[in-house]
């Protein structure tokens, strides 16, 4: 149990276009999901906390108008990179917190490799 | 916010030797400390975690120690095997959020 999927796994887009990445908890409910960004050979940087039914909370320095997050259901959060530019190219990973568990464990998705040309 | 530092950034050991990775954190409110293993291009996988009310936890060849007073925690891998080669990340969690260390690339030489 506790499987998280992401779609797509890879995406290549032209500069100026928008890209949507989906994060799903397949066998559990997740009121809270998280979005991370990982540069090559670097750590995971928390971008934002996605809350079902309410606005996402963004970490300092992350542009909320650039990275739109929608958490429309208890199993789905989406990250839209708007007007993408080459510097947005990165590995984006989501994670989900298992509702009902008393501890903080997060389950990670497989990641989405975004390349902006 | 929380600041997690991790050392070393790279670690090479001979198969069968032990490996130790250390992390420090800044926020005394952090109460959960997981360790993740990440292979190239894949998702992080939880290998062990520890809560702030525990000083040590062990799972087969892997152990984690926590010193709350000093705000540091360590990962110990004994009898290393080539398949242990990967990047390891520590994290500190304050309520929901995870703040990750910079990662340690472990290379176990056969």
Coordinates of C-alpha atoms in Angstrom, one line a residue, chain A residues 4 34 36 38 42-44 46 49 59 91 93 97 103-106 108-110, chain B residues 31-32 36 38 41-44 46 51 89 93 95-102:
Chain A
X4 CA 2.0 7.5 -5.3
X34 CA 4.1 18.2 -1.3
X36 CA 9.7 19.2 -4.5
X38 CA 15.5 18.5 -7.6
X42 CA 21.3 18.0 -5.7
X43 CA 18.9 17.7 -2.9
X44 CA 15.2 17.9 -2.9
X46 CA 10.5 21.8 -1.0
X49 CA 2.5 22.2 0.4
X59 CA 8.1 28.1 0.4
X91 CA 13.1 16.9 -11.8
X93 CA 8.8 15.0 -7.3
X97 CA 1.1 12.2 3.5
X103 CA 3.3 10.2 12.1
X104 CA 4.8 12.3 9.5
X105 CA 5.9 9.8 6.8
X106 CA 5.6 10.9 3.2
X108 CA 7.1 9.8 -2.9
X109 CA 6.1 9.7 -6.5
X110 CA 8.5 8.5 -9.2
Chain B
X31 CA 10.4 15.8 15.8
X32 CA 10.8 13.3 12.9
X36 CA 16.0 8.2 2.2
X38 CA 17.7 7.5 -4.0
X41 CA 16.5 9.0 -11.8
X42 CA 14.2 7.3 -9.2
X43 CA 12.1 8.3 -6.3
X44 CA 13.5 8.5 -2.8
X46 CA 12.5 5.5 3.0
X51 CA 11.2 10.1 16.2
X89 CA 19.4 12.0 2.1
X93 CA 10.4 17.3 9.8
X95 CA 4.9 18.9 11.6
X96 CA 4.2 18.2 8.0
X97 CA 7.1 19.6 6.1
X98 CA 10.3 17.8 5.2
X99 CA 13.6 19.7 4.9
X100 CA 16.3 17.6 3.3
X101 CA 20.0 17.6 3.7
X102 CA 22.2 18.0 0.6

